[in-house]
C-alpha positions as YAML, in Angstrom:
chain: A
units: angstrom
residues:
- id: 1
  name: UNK
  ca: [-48.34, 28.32, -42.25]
- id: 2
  name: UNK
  ca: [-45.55, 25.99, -42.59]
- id: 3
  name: UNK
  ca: [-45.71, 22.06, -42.75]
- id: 4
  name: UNK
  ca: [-43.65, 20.44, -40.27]
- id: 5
  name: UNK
  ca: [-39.86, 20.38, -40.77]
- id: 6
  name: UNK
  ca: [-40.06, 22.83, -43.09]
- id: 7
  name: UNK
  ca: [-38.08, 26.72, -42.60]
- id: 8
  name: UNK
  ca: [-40.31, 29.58, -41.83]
- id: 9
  name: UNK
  ca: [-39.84, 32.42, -44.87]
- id: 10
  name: UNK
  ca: [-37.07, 34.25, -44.70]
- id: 11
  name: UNK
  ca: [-35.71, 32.00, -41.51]
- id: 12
  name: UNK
  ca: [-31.75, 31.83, -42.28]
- id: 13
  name: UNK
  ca: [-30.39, 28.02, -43.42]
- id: 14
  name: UNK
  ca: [-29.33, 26.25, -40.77]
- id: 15
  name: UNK
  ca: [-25.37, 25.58, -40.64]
- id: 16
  name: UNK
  ca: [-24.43, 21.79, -41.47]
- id: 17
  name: UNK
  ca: [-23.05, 19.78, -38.37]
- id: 18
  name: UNK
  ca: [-19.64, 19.60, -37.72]
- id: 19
  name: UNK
  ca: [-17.55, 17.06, -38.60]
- id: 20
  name: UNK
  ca: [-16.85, 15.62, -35.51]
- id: 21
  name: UNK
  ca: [-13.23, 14.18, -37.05]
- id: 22
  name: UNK
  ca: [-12.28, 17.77, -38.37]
- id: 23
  name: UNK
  ca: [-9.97, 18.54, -35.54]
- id: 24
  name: UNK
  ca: [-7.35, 21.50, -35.16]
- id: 25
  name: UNK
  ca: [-3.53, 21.47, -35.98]
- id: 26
  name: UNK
  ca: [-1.90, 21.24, -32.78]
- id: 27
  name: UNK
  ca: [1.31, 20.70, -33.86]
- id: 28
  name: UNK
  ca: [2.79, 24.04, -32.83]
- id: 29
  name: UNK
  ca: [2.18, 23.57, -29.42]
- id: 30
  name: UNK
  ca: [4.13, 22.68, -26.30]
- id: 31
  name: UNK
  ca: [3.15, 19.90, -24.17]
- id: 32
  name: UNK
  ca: [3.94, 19.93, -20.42]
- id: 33
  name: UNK
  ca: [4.32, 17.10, -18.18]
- id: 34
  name: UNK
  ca: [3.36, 17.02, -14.79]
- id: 35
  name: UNK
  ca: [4.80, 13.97, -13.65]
- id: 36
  name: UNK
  ca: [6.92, 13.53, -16.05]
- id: 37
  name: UNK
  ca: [9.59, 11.42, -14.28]
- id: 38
  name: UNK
  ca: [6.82, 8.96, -13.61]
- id: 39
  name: UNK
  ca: [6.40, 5.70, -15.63]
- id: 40
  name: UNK
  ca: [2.90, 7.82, -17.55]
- id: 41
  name: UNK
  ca: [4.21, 10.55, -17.59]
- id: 42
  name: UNK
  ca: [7.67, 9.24, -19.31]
- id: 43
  name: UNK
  ca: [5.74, 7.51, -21.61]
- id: 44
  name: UNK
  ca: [3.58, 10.24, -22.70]
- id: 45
  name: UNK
  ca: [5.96, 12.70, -23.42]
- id: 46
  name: UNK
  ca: [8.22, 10.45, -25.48]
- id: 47
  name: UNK
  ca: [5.35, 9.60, -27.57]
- id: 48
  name: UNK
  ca: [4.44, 13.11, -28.27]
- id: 49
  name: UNK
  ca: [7.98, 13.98, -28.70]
- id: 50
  name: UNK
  ca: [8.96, 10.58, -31.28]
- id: 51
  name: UNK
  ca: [5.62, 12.34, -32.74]
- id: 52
  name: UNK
  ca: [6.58, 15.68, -33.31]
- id: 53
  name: UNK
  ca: [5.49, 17.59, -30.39]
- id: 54
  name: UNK
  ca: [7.77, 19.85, -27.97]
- id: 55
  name: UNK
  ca: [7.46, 18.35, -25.25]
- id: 56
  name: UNK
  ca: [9.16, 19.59, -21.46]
- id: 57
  name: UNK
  ca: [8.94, 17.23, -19.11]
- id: 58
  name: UNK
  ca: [7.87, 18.82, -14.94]
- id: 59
  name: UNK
  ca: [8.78, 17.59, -11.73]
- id: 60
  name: UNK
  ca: [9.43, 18.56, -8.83]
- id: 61
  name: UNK
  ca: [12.87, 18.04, -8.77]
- id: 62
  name: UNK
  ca: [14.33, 20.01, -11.88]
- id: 63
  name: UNK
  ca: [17.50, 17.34, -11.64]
- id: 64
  name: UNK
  ca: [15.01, 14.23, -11.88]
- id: 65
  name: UNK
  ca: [13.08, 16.03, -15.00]
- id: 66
  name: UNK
  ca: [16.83, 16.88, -16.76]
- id: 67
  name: UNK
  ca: [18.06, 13.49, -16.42]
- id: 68
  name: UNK
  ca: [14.85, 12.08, -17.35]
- id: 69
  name: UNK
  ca: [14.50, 14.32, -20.72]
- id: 70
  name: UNK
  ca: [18.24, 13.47, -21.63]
- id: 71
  name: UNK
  ca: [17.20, 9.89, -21.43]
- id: 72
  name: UNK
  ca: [13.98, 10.49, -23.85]
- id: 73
  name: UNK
  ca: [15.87, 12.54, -26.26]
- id: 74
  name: UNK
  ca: [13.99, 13.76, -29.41]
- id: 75
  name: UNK
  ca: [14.37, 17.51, -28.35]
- id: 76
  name: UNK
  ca: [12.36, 16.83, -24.32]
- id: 77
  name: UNK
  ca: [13.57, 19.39, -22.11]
- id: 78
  name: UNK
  ca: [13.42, 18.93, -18.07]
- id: 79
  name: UNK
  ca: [12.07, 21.69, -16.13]
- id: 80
  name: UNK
  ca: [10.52, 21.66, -12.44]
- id: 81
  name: UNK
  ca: [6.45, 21.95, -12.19]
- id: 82
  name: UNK
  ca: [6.61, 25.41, -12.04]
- id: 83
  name: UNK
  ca: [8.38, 26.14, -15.05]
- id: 84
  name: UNK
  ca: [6.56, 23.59, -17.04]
- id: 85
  name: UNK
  ca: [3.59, 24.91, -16.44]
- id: 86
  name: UNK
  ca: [4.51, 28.61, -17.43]
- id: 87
  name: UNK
  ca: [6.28, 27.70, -20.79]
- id: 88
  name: UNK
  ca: [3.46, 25.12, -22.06]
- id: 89
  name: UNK
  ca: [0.47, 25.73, -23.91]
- id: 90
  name: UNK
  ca: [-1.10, 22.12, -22.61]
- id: 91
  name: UNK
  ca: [-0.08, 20.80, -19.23]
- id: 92
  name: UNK
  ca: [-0.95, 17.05, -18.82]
- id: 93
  name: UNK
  ca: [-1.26, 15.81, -15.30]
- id: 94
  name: UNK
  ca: [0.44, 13.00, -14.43]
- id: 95
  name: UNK
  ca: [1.20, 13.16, -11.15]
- id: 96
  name: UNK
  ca: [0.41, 9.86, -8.48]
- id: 97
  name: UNK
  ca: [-3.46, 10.45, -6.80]
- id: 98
  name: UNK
  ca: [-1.78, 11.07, -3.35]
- id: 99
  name: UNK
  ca: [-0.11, 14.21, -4.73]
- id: 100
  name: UNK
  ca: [-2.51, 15.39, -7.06]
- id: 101
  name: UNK
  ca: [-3.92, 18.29, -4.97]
- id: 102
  name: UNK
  ca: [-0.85, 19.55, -3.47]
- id: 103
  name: UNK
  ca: [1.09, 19.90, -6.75]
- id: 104
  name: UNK
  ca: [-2.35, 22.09, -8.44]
- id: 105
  name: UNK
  ca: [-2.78, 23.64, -5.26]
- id: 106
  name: UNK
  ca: [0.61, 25.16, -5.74]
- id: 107
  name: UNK
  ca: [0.66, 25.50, -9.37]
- id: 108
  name: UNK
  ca: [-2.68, 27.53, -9.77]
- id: 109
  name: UNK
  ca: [-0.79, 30.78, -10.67]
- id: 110
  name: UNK
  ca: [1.62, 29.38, -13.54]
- id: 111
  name: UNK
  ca: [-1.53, 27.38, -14.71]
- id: 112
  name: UNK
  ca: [-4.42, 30.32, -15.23]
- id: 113
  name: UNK
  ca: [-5.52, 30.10, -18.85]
- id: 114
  name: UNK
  ca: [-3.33, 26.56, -19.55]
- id: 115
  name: UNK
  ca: [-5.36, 24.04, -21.19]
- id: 116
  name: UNK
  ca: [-4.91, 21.11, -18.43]
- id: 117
  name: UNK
  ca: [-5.48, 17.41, -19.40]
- id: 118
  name: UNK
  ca: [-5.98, 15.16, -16.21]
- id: 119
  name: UNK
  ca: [-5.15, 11.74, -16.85]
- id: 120
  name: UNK
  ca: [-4.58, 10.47, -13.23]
- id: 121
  name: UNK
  ca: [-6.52, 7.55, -11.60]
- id: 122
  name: UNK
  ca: [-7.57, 7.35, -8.33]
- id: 123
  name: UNK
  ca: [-7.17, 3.98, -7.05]
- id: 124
  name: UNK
  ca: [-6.31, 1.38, -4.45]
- id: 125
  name: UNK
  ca: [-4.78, -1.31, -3.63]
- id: 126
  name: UNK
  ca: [-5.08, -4.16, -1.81]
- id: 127
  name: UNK
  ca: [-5.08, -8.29, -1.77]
- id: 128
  name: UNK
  ca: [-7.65, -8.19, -4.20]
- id: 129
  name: UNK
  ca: [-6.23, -6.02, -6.58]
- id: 130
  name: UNK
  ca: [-6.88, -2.55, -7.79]
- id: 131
  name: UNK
  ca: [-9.98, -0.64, -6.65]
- id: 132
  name: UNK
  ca: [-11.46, 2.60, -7.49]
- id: 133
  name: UNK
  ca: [-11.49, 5.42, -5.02]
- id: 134
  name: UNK
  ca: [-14.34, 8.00, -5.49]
- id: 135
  name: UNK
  ca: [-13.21, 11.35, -4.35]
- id: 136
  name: UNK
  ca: [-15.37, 14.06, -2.77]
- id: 137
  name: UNK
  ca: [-15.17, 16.07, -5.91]
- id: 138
  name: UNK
  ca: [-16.49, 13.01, -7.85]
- id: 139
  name: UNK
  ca: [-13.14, 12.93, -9.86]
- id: 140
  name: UNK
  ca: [-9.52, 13.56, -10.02]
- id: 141
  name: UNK
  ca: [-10.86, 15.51, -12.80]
- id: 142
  name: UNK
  ca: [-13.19, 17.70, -11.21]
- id: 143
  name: UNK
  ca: [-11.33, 18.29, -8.41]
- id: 144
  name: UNK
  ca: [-8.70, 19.89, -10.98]
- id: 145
  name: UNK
  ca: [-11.42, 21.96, -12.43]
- id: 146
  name: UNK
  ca: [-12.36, 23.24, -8.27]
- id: 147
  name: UNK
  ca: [-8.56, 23.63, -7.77]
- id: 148
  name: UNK
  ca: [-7.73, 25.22, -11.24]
- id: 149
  name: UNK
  ca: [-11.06, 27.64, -11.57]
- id: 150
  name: UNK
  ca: [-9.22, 29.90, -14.59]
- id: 151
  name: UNK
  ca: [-7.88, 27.05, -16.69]
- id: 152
  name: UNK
  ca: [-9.17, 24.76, -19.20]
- id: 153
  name: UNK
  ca: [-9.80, 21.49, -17.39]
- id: 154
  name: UNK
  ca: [-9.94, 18.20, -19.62]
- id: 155
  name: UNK
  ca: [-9.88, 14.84, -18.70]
- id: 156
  name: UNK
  ca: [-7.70, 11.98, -21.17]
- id: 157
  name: UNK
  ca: [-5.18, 9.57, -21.66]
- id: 158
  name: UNK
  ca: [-6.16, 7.59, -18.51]
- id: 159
  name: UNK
  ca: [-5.99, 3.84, -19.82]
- id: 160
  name: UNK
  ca: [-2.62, 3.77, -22.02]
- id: 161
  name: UNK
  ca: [0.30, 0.97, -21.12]
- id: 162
  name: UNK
  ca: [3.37, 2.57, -19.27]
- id: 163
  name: UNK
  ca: [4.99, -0.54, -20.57]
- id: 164
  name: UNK
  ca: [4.01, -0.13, -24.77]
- id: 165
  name: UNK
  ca: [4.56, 4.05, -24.42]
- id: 166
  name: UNK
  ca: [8.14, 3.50, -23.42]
- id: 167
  name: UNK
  ca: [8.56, 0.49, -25.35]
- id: 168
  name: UNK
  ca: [10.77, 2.06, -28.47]
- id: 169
  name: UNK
  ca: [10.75, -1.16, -30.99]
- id: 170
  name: UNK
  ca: [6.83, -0.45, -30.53]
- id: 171
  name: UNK
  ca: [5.48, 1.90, -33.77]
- id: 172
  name: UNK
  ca: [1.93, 2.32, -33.14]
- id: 173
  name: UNK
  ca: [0.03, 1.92, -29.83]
- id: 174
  name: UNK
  ca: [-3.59, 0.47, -30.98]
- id: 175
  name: UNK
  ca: [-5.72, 2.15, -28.53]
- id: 176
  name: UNK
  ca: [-8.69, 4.75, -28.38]
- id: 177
  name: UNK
  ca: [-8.58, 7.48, -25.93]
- id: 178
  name: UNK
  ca: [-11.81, 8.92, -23.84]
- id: 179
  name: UNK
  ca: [-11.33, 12.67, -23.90]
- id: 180
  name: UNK
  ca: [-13.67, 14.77, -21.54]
- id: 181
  name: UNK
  ca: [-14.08, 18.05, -20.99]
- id: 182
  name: UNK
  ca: [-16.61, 20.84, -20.98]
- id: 183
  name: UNK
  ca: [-15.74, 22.98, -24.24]
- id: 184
  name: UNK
  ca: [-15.87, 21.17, -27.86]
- id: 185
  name: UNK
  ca: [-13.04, 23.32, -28.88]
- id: 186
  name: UNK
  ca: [-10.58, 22.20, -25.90]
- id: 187
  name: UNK
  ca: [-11.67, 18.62, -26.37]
- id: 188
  name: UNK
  ca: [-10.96, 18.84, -30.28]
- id: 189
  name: UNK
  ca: [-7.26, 19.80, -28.69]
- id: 190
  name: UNK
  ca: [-6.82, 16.88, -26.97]
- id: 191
  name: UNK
  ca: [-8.23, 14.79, -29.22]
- id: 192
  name: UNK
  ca: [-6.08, 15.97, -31.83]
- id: 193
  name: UNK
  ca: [-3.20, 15.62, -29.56]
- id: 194
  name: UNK
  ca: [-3.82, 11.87, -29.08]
- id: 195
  name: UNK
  ca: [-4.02, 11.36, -32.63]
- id: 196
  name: UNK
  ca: [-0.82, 12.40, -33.37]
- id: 197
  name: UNK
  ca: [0.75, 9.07, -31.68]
- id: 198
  name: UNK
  ca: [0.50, 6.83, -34.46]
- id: 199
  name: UNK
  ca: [-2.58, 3.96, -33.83]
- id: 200
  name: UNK
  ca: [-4.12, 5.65, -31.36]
- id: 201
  name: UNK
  ca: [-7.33, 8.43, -31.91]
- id: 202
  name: UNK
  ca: [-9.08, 10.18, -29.42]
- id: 203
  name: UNK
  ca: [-12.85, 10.20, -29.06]
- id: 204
  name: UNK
  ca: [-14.86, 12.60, -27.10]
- id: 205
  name: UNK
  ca: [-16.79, 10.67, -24.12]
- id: 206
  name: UNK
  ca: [-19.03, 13.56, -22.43]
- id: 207
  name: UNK
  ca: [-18.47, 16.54, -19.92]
- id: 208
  name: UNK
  ca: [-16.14, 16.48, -16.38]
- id: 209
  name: UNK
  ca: [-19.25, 14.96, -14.77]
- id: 210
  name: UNK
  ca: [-18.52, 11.80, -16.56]
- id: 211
  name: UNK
  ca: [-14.59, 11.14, -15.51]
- id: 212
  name: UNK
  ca: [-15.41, 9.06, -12.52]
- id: 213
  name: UNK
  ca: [-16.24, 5.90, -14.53]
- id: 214
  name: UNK
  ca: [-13.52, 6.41, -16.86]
- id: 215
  name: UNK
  ca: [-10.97, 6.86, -14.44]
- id: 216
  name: UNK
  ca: [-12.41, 3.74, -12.36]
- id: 217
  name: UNK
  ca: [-12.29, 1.62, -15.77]
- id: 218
  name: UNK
  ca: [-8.21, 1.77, -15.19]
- id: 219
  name: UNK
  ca: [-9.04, -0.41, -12.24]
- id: 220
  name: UNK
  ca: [-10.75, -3.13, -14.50]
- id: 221
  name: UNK
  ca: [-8.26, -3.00, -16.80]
- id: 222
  name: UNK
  ca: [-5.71, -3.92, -14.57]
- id: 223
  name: UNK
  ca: [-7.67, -6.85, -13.64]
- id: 224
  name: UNK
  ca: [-7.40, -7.52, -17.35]
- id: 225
  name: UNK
  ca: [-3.85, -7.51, -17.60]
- id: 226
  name: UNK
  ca: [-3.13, -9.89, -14.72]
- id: 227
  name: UNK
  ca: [-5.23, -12.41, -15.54]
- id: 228
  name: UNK
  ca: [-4.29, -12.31, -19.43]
- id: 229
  name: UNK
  ca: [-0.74, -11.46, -19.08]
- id: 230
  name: UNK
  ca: [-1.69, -8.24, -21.11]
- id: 231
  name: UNK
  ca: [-1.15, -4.43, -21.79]
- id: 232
  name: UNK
  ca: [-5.33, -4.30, -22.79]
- id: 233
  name: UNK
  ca: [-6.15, -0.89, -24.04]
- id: 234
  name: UNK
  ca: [-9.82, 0.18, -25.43]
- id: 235
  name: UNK
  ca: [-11.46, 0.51, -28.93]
- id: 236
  name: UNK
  ca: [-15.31, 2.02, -29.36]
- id: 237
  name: UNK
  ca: [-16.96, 0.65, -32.45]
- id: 238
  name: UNK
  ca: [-19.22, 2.29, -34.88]
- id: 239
  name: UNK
  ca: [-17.59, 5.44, -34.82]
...
């Protein structure tokens, strides 16, 4: 008999816990941009691209994504959604909430086996301000992971400035990033991904089930910024 916390004989060691920092090069890999065009989705690729990434930018208007990419620079290329999709090994989804299901909808062929990163917010608007909308799949999120059933749904980037990711004089943008999803090595991706923009590090915040409140914090933030005059991002301590 055996104490407790002790091995049984002959029971094999038992493997030391990752390293929850020891995250995958990911500089090889294209980034799409769904959205691309958009204020988010401009400023996300040209910080992956000033980064190092190749980055091709998606919209549905292949015109609107050229002229937007010769604008960035740094090696972008504009493509429309379709094409994006097929060429990239991640496809972030920027896309406004009121066109989010359509543009999946139609992209679920070019998108089978992509590693998607959802970083749109579902909110409204009104006298008050901003609001959070709850949709019936809990989540923009998890409604990409019922439209897109054979690619790798993640959830990330939701609460970064339009304003400081397009603003060039700007080096580093001093932010964490909540990165959801429901396999470690697809959230290692993205959280590698975030950390390649100078200042900024991604940390993983739980499974799909989890996106609603992050998405809805967007809605608090910009509360935040009105009342302070601000571009407020987030940092989590102790980690």
């Amino acid at each position: 008999m055996t104490s407790s916390g002790t091995e049984s004989p002959g029971s094999a060691p038992k493997a030391p816990a990752k390293d929850p920092w020891d995250l995958p090069d990911v500089s090889g890999l294209v980034v799409g941009v769904l959205g691309g065009t958009g204020d988010q989705g401009r400023g996300l690729a040209y910080r992956l691209a000033r980064a190092g990434q190749k980055v091709i930018i998606g919209s549905r208007s292949v015109e609107r994504a050229e002229a937007a990419a010769q604008e960035l620079g740094l090696g972008i290329e504009g493509a429309d959604n379709a094409e994006c999709a097929r060429r990239s090994d991640v496809v972030i989804v920027a896309v406004p909430w009121d066109g989010h299901a359509k543009t999946l909808e139609t992209l679920q062929k070019e998108l089978v086996g992509k590693l998607v990163v959802d970083c749109v917010n579902p909110l409204g608007f009104d006298k008050k301000g901003a609001y959070a909308l709850k949709p019936e799949e809990g989540s923009a999120a998890e409604q990409a992971a019922v439209l897109l059933p054979d690619s790798r749904v993640t959830a990330a980037f939701h609460h970064l400035s339009a304003v400081l990711l397009q603003d060039e004089s700007i080096e580093e943008i001093d932010t964490d990033v909540m990165v959801l999803g429901e396999v470690r090595a697809d959230t290692d991706i993205v959280q590698a991904l975030a950390a390649r923009i100078p200042g900024m590090r991604g940390v993983f915040a739980g499974r799909l089930r989890n996106a609603h409140q992050v998405e809805s914090l967007v809605a608090n933030l910009i509360s935040v910024n009105r009342r302070y005059k601000a571009h407020a991002g987030l940092r989590v301590t102790d980690v």
